[in-house]
XYZ file of C-alpha atoms in Angstrom:
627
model
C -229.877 12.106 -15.006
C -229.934 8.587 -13.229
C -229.473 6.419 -15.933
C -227.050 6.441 -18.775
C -228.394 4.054 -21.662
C -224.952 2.943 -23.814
C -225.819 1.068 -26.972
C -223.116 -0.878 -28.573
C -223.331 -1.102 -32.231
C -220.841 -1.871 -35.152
C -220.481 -4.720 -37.526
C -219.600 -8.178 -36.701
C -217.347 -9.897 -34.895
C -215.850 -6.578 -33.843
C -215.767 -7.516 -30.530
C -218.459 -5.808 -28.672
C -219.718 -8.453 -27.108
C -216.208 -9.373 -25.316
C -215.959 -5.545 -24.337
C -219.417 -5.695 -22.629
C -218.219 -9.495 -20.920
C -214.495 -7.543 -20.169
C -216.679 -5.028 -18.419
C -218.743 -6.587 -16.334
C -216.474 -9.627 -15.515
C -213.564 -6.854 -14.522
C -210.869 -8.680 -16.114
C -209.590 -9.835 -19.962
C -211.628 -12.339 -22.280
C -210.434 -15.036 -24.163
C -212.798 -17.187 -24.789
C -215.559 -17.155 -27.294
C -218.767 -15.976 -26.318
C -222.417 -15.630 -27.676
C -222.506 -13.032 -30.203
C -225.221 -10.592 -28.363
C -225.609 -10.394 -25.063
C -228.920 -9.714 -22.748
C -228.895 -6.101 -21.526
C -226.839 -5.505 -18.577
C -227.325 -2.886 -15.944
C -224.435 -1.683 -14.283
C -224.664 0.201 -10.519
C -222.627 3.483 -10.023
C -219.144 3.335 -8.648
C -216.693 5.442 -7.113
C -215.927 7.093 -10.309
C -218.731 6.964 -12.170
C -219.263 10.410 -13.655
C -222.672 11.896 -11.910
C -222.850 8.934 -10.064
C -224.936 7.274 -12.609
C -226.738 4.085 -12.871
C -225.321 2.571 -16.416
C -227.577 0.399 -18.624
C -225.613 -1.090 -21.676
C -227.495 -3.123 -24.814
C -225.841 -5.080 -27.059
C -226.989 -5.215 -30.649
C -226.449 -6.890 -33.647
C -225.376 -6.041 -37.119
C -226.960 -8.326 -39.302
C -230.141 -7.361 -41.899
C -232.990 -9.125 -39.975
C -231.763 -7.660 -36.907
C -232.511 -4.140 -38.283
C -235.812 -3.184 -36.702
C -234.618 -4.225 -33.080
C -231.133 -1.954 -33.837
C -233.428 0.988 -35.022
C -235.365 0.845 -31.317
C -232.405 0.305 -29.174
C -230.537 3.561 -31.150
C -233.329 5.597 -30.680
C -233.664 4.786 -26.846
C -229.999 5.198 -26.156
C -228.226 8.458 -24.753
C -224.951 7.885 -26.322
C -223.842 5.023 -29.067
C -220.583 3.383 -28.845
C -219.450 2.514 -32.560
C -217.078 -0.272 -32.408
C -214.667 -0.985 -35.644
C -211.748 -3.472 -35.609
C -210.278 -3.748 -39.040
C -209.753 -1.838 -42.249
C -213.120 -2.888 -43.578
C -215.270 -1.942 -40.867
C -213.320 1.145 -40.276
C -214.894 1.833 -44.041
C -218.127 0.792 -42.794
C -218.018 4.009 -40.258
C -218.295 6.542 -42.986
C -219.999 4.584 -45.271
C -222.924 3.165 -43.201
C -222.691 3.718 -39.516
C -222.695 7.218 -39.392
C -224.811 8.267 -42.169
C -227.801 5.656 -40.332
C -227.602 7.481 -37.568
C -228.208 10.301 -39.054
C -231.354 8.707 -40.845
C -232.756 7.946 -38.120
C -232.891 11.547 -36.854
C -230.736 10.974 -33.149
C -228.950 13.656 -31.689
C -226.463 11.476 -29.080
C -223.377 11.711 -28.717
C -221.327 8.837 -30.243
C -218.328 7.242 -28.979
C -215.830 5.898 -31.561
C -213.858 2.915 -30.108
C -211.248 0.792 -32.579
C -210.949 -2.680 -30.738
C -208.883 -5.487 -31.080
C -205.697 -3.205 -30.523
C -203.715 -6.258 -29.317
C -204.033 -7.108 -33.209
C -202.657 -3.855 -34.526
C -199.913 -3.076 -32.762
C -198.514 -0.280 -30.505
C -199.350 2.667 -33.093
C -201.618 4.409 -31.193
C -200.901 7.932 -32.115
C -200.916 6.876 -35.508
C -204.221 5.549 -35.841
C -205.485 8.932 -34.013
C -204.218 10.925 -36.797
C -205.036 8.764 -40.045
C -208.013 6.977 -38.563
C -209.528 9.069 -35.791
C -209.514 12.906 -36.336
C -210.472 12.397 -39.832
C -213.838 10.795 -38.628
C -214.021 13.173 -36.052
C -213.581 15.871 -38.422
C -216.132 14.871 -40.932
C -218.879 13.942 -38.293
C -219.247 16.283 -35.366
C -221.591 13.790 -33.640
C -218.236 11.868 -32.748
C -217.481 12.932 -28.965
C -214.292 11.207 -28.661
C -212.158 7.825 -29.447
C -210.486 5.595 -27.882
C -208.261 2.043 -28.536
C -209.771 -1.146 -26.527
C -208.336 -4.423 -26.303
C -210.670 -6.766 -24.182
C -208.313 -9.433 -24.704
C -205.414 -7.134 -22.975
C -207.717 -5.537 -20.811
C -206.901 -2.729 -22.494
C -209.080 0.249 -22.082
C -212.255 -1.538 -21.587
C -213.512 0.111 -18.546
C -212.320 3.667 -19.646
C -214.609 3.399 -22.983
C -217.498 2.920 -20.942
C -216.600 5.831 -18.374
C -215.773 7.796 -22.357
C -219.522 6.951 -22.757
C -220.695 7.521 -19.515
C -219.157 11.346 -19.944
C -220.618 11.969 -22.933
C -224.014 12.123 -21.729
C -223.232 13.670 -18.210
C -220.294 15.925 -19.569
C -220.744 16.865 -22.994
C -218.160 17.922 -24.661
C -220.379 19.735 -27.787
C -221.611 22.213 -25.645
C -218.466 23.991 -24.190
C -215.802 23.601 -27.256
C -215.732 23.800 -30.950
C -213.687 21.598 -32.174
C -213.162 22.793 -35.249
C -212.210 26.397 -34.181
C -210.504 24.986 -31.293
C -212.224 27.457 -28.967
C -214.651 27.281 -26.130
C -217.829 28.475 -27.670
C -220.173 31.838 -26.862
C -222.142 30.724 -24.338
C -219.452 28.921 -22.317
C -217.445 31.502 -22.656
C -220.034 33.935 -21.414
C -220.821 31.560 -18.572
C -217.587 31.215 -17.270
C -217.372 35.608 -17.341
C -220.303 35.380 -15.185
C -218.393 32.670 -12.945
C -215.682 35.313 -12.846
C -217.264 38.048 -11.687
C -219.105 36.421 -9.208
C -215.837 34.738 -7.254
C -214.163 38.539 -8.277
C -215.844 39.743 -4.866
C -213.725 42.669 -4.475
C -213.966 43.532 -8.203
C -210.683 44.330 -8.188
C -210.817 42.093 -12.274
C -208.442 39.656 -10.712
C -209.393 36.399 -8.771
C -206.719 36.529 -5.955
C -205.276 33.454 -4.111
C -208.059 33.930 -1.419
C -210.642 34.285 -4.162
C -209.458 31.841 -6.023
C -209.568 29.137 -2.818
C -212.874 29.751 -2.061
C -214.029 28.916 -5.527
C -211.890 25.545 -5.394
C -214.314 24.845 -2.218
C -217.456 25.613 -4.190
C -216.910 23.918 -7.011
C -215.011 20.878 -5.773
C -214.745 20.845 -1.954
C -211.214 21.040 -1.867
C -208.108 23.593 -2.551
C -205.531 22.658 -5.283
C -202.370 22.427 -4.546
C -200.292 25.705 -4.831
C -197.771 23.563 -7.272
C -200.733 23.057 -9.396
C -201.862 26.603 -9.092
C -198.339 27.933 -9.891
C -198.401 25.336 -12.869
C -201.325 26.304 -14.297
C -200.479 30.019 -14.304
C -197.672 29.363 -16.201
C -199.276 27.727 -18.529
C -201.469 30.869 -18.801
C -198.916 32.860 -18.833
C -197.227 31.233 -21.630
C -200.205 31.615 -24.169
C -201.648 35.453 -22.354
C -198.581 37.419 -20.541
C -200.857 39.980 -19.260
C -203.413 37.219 -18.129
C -201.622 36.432 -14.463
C -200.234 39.059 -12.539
C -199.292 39.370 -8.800
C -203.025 40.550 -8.207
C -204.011 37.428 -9.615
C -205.868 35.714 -12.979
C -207.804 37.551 -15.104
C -210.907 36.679 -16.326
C -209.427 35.790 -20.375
C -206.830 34.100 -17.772
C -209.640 32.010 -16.417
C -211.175 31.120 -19.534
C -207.976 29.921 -21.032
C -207.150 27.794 -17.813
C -211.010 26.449 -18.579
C -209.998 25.846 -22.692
C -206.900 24.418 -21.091
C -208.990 21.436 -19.781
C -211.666 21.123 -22.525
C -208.250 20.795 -25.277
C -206.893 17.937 -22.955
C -210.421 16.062 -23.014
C -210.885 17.195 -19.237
C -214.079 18.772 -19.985
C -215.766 17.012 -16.964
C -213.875 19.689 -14.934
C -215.667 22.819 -16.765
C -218.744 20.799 -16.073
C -218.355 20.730 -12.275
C -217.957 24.344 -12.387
C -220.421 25.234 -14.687
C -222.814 22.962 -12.179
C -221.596 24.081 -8.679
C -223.120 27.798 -10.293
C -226.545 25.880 -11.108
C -225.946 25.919 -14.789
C -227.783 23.481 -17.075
C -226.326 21.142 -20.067
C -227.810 24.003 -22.510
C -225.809 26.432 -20.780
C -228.773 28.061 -18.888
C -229.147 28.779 -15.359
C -231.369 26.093 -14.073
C -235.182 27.316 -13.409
C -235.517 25.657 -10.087
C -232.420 28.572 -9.270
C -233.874 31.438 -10.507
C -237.707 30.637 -9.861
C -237.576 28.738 -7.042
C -240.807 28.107 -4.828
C -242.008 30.606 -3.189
C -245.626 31.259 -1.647
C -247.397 34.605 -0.623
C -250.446 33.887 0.776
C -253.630 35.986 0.645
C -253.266 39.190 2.877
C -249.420 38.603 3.127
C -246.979 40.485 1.282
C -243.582 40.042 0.619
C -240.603 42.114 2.103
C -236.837 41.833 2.225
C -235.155 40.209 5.142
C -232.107 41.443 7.078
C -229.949 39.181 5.243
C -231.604 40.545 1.724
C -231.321 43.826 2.877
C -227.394 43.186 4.031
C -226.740 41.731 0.609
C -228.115 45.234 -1.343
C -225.994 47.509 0.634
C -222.823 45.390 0.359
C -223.353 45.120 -3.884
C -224.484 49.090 -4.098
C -221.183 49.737 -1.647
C -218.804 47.456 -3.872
C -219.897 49.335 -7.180
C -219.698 52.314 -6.262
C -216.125 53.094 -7.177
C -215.932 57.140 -7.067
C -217.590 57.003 -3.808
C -219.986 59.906 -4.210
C -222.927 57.810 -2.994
C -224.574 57.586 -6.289
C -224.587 54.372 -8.768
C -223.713 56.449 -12.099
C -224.609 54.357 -15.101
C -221.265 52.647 -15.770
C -221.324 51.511 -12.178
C -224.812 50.311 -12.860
C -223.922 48.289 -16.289
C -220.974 46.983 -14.235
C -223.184 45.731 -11.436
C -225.880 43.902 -13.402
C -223.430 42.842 -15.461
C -224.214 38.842 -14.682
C -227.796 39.623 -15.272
C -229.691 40.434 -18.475
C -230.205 44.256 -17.285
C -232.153 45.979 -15.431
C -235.266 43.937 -14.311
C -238.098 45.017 -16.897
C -240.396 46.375 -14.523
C -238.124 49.009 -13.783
C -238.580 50.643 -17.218
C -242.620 50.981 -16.148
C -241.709 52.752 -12.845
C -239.204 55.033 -14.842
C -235.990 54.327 -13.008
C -234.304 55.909 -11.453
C -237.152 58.541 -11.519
C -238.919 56.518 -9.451
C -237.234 56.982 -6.013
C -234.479 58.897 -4.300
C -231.130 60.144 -6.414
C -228.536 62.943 -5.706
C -227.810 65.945 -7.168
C -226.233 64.039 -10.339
C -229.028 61.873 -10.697
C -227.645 58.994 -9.753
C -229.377 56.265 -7.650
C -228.808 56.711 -3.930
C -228.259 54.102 -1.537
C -231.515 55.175 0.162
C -233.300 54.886 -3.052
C -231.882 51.678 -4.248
C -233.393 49.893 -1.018
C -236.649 51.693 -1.547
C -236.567 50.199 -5.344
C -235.831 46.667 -4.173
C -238.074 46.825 -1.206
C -240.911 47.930 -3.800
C -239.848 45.298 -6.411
C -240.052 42.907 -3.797
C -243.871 44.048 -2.399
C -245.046 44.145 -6.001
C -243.059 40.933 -7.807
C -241.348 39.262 -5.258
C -240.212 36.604 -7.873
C -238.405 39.154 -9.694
C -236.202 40.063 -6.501
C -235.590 35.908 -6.373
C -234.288 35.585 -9.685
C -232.359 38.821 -9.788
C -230.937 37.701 -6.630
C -229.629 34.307 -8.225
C -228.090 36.254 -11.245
C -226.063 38.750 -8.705
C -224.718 36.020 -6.377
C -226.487 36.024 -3.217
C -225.141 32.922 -1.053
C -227.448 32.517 1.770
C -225.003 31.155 5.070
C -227.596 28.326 5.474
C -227.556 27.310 2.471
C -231.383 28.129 2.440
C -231.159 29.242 -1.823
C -232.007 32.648 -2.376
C -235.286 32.929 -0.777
C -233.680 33.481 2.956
C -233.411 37.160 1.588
C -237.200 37.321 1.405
C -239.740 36.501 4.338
C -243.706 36.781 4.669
C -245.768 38.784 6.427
C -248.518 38.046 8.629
C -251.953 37.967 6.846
C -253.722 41.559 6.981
C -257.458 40.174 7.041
C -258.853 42.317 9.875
C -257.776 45.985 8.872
C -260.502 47.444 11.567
C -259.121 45.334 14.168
C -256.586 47.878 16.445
C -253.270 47.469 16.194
C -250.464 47.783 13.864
C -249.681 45.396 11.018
C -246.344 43.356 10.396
C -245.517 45.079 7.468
C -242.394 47.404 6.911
C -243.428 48.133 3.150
C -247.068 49.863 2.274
C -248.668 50.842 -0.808
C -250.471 53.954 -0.811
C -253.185 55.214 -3.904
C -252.900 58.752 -4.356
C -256.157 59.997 -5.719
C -257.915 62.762 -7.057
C -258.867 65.611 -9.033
C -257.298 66.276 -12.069
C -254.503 68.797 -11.286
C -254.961 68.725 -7.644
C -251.278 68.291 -6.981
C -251.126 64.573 -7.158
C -247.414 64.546 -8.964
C -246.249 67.332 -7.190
C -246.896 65.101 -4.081
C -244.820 62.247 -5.310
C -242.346 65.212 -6.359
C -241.549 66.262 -2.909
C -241.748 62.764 -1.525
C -238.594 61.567 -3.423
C -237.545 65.538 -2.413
C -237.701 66.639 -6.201
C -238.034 70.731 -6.443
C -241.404 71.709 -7.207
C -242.302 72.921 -11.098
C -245.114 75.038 -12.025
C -245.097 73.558 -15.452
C -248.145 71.095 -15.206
C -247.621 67.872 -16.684
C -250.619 65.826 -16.954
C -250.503 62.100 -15.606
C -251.690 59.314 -18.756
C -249.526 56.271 -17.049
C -249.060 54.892 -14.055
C -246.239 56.827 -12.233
C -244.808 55.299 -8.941
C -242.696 57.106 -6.249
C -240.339 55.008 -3.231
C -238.736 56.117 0.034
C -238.409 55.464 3.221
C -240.077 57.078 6.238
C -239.082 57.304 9.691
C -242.047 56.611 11.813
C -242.713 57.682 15.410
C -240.333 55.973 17.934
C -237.183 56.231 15.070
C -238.500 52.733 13.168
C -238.137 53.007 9.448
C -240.846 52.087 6.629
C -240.727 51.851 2.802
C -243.893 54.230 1.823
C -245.163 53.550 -2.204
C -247.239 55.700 -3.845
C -248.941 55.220 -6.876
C -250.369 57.956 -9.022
C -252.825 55.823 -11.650
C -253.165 58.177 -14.093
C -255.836 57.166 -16.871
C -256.104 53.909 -15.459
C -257.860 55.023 -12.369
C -261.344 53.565 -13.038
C -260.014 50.136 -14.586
C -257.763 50.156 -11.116
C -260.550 50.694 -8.611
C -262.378 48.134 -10.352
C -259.967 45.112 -9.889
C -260.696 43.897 -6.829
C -257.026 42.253 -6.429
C -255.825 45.512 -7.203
C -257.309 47.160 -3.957
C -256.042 43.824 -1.999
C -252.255 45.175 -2.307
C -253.362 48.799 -1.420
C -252.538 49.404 2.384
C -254.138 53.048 2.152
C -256.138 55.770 0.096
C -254.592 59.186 0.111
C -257.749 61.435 -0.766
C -256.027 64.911 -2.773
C -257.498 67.886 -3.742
C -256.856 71.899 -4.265
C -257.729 73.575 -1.384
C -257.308 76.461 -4.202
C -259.796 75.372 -6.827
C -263.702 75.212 -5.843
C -264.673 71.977 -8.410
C -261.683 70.161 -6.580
C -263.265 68.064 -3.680
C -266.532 66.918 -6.038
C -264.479 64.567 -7.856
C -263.185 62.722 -4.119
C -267.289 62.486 -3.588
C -268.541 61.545 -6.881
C -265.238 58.552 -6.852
C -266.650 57.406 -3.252
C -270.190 56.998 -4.838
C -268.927 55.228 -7.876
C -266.640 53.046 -6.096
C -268.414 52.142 -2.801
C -266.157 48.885 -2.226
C -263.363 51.904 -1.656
C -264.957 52.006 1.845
C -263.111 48.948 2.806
C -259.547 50.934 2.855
C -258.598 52.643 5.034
C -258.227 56.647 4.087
C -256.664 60.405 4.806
C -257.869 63.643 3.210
C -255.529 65.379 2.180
C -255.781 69.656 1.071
C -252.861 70.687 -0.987
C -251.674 73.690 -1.919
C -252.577 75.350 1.216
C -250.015 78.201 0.248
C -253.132 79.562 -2.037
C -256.030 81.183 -1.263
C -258.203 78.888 0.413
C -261.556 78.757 -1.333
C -265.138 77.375 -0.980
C -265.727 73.888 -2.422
C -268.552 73.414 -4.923
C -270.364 70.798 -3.050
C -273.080 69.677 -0.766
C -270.783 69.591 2.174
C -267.362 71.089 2.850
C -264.635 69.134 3.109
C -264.872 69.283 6.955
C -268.167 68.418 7.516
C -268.166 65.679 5.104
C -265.564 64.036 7.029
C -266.646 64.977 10.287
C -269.972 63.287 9.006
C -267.752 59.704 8.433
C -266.564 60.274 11.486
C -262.626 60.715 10.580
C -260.314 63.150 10.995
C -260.285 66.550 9.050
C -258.698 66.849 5.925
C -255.098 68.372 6.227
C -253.755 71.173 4.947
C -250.382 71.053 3.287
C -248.407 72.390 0.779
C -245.596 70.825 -1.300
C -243.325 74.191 -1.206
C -243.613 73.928 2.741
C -240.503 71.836 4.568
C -243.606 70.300 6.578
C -245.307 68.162 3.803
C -242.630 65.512 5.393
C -245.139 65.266 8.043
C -247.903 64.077 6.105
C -245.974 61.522 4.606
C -245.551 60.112 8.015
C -249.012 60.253 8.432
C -249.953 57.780 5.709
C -247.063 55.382 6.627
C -248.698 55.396 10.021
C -252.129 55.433 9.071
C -251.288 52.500 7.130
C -249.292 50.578 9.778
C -252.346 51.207 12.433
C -254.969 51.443 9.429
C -257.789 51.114 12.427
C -257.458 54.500 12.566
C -257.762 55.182 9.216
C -261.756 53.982 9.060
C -264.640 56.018 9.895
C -264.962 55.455 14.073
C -268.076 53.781 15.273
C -270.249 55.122 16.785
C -270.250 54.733 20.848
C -272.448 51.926 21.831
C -274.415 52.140 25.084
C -271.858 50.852 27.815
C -272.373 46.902 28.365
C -272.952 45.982 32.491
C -273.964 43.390 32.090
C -270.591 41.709 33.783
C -271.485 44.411 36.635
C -274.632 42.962 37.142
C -273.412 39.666 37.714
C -270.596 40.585 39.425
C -272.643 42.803 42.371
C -275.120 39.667 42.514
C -272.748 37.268 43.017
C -271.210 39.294 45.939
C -274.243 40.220 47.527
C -275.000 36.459 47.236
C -271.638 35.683 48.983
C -272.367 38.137 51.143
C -275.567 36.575 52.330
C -274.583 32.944 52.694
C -271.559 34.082 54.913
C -274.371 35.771 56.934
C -276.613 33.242 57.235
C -273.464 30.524 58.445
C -272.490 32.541 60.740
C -275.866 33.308 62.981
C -276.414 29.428 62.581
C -272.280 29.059 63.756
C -273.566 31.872 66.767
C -276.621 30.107 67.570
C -274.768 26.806 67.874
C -272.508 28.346 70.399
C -275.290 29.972 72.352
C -276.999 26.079 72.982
């Protein structure tokens, strides 16, 4: 917010005016003065809250003024209602507040009783019989204060009380009424916890505790303080500080600690160093922040995004048996709302690489994020914000992301700069399909044959020739298929077609023919054939061409015979990561084109031409000498 808009209102010769002229003159007033002022704007200073430009308006009280009051209220951010006496003290209950209310505001007001020199030195007792009953009654009342601006008592601290209201609000974090911090602050200052807990050990530690004093206010507090404040915790929670450290009730006590003492302004500056908004949300520029993939590119995981998923799957796995069991997994998405909701489409954990148990492995939990991040990268961004990542250049949370290089060109040799490929396993109708994705995420095989209605997805990794590693997907698409081939920015994503069928049944390889003819625009992937169950019988295809000669006719490479019970099929796993890494030699080759000399030509001419002239110089150099 840049500006805060302050409009004074009250009744009459309550002295607003004077605090306005106390304010901006810096010093007390004594004389009289006009009895509304022109709107004033005053610049920020040193310890203006936000550093805030403030704009105050000066209104008046009386009937025909009414219409110009009603604008000014409803273009304010906060109201400071100024009383001075018995009667207009009355005139809060009886007609200030309830106005507001009529004319449907929701700012925070600011309830200031002026002309203190008058009253005496009672103070605490016009808190308790004036104050907190007001307070009480209307919860739009932030806070109160006594003013004098003939004393120059208080004036500037009303105006900073104002000033906070807007940029610190004090509704949002604390219930008055309950005296308790409410849900959602509570539950945001959990989340705080656990983030700064980085050895989730439940206890923030001295260390820990330092390097959230940097974060959220670039500097340490003073071990005296610390101490001090942990007895205070101590005093209402025994159990809350120990010699690991606060807990996390510990922490939100030291936080209700402030909001009771009307030092809300702190829980604000922690609440906002952790990008939270004044409705207690994360901010949407945090979670969703911008973030371009450009046509051909795809997203991947960079070192440091990589480095960040190891260290949180490490630090959560307590037992140590390499697996994320679900308690560990609650425990680590704990300051997010679950597991992202893709993840229930792929079926996780089914979806990639667990141990014995069933419990994610740290193999598989890379292949998951690495596929999150290929399919939705902005889900890996905001999940990323929830779970803490701190990028050291303070580049925000996509420096654990980067782009690839666009893919236009697949026929062009080479490979392509991508570490993550997506691979469309098709086929015949139980042709092995999800026995293929089986043994890729090293699943035992099943005879029981399960047919495929939804999308199923399977992750790994794969160790390419020359030891480099790649993050393989494939994607069985079920009943889908036809709607899938059809969507054009579907087939975009796709690095590579894995052609299936059973070498074992003879109406098997028909369907790979009859899906080429449908879907001609499949031409423009590259492909590998693919005959499983090879353990069988081999049999004779019902078709116009065996499966060799039909490929031998597209000029590419013979189908290959594998079976999933057979320790090899590893290899042809590798071949699709590489196919699609050097897809050129995935496409039917071209056919060899008469050899080009025409560079020869030109080359032998302009030699013999050389030739010649150095000839023809010399005789004329001979005959020269001769004369």
């Amino acid at each position: 917010m840049a500006t805060v808009r302050i409009c004074v209102c009250g009744d009459e010769g309550t002295g607003k005016s004077s605090l306005i002229t106390s304010l901006v003159k810096d010093e007390p007033v004594t004389t009289k003065i006009q009895s509304v002022l022109p709107q004033i704007t005053v610049p920020p200073r040193i310890d203006t809250p936000e550093n805030v430009t403030t704009t105050v308006v000066d209104t008046s009280a009386l009937p025909q003024e009414r219409h110009t009051l009603r604008k000014e209220i409803r273009k304010s951010n906060v109201i400071l209602l100024v009383y001075s006496d018995h009667y207009s003290y009355e005139r809060v209950a009886l007609f200030w507040m309830p106005y507001f209310r009529s004319l449907g505001v929701n700012v925070p007001v600011v309830l200031c009783a002026n002309k203190s020199d008058l009253a005496g030195d009672n103070t605490a007792q016009v808190i308790e019989e004036e104050m907190l009953p007001l307070m009480a009654e209307f919860k739009e009342i932030d806070s109160c204060i006594r003013t004098s601006a003939k004393n120059f008592h208080n004036t500037i601290e009303v105006f900073y009380l104002c000033q906070k209201a807007v940029t610190h609000p004090i509704a949002p974090l604390f219930d008055s009424k309950e005296s308790n911090l409410k849900p959602a602050a509570v539950a945001a200052l959990q989340r705080i916890f656990y983030l700064c807990d980085k050895d989730q050990d439940g206890y923030l530690s001295n260390l820990e505790f330092d390097n959230f004093q940097r974060k959220c206010f670039d500097k340490l507090l003073p071990e005296k303080d610390l101490n001090s404040n942990k007895q205070a915790i101590q005093k209402i929670s025994a159990e809350s500080v120990t010699d690991k450290g606060i807990n996390a009730r510990g922490f939100v006590l030291w936080n209700k600690m402030y909001a009771e003492g009307g030092r809300h302004e702190i829980i604000w500056t922690i609440l906002r160093a952790f990008h939270y908004t004044d409705s207690l949300s994360l901010k949407d520029s945090f979670l969703n922040p911008k973030f371009e993939v450009p046509p051909y590119s795809s997203a991947e995981l960079s070192p440091a995004g990589y480095r960040f998923f190891v260290d949180l799957f490490l630090l959560f796995d307590k037992d140590n048996d390499g697996g994320l069991n679900d308690q560990e997994l609650a425990a680590l998405f704990a300051p997010a709302p679950g597991l992202p909701a893709s993840w229930a489409d792929y079926s996780f954990p089914s979806s990639t690489c667990r141990n014995e148990a069933g419990h994610i492995t740290l193999q598989g939990w890379l292949a998951q994020w690495s596929m999150t991040t290929f399919v939705e990268p902005k889900t890996t961004l905001e999940y990323l914000a929830y779970l803490g990542f701190e990028s050291p250049e303070k580049g925000g949370t996509t420096a654990a992301l980067k782009v690839t290089r666009p893919r236009r060109r697949r026929r062009r040799p080479g490979r392509v700069d991508r570490n993550v490929v997506s691979c469309y396993v098709l086929g015949a109708s139980q042709s092995g399909k999800s026995s293929l994705l089986d043994a890729f995420l090293n699943r035992p095989f099943s005879q029981t044959y399960h047919p495929t209605i939804k999308p199923r997805t399977a992750v790994n990794n794969v160790e390419l020739q020359g030891g480099k590693q790649c993050y393989l997907i494939l994607e069985e698409l079920g009943e889908l298929e036809p709607a899938i081939l059809e969507n054009q920015a579907k087939l975009d994503t796709c690095d590579i077609l894995c052609y299936t069928y059973d070498s074992s049944d003879p109406g098997s390889f028909s369907h790979i023919v009859e899906l080429r003819k449908k879907h001609p625009q499949l031409d423009e992937l590259p492909a590998v054939y693919v005959a499983l169950k090879a353990d069988r019988d081999k049999t004779t295809q019902r078709s116009e061409q065996q499966p060799d000669e039909y490929t031998n006719e597209l000029r590419m490479a013979p189908p290959l015979h594998v079976s999933v019970t057979w320790s090899s099929i590893s290899e042809l796993f590798v071949q699709i990561a590489e196919s699609a890494t050097y897809p050129s030699t995935a496409f039917p080759k071209q056919e060899e084109e008469p050899v080009d000399r025409t560079n020869l030509y030109i080359a032998i001419g302009a030699t013999i031409c050389a030739a010649a002239a150095f000839v023809i110089i010399w005789r004329r150099t001979t005959s020269s000498s001769s004369a």
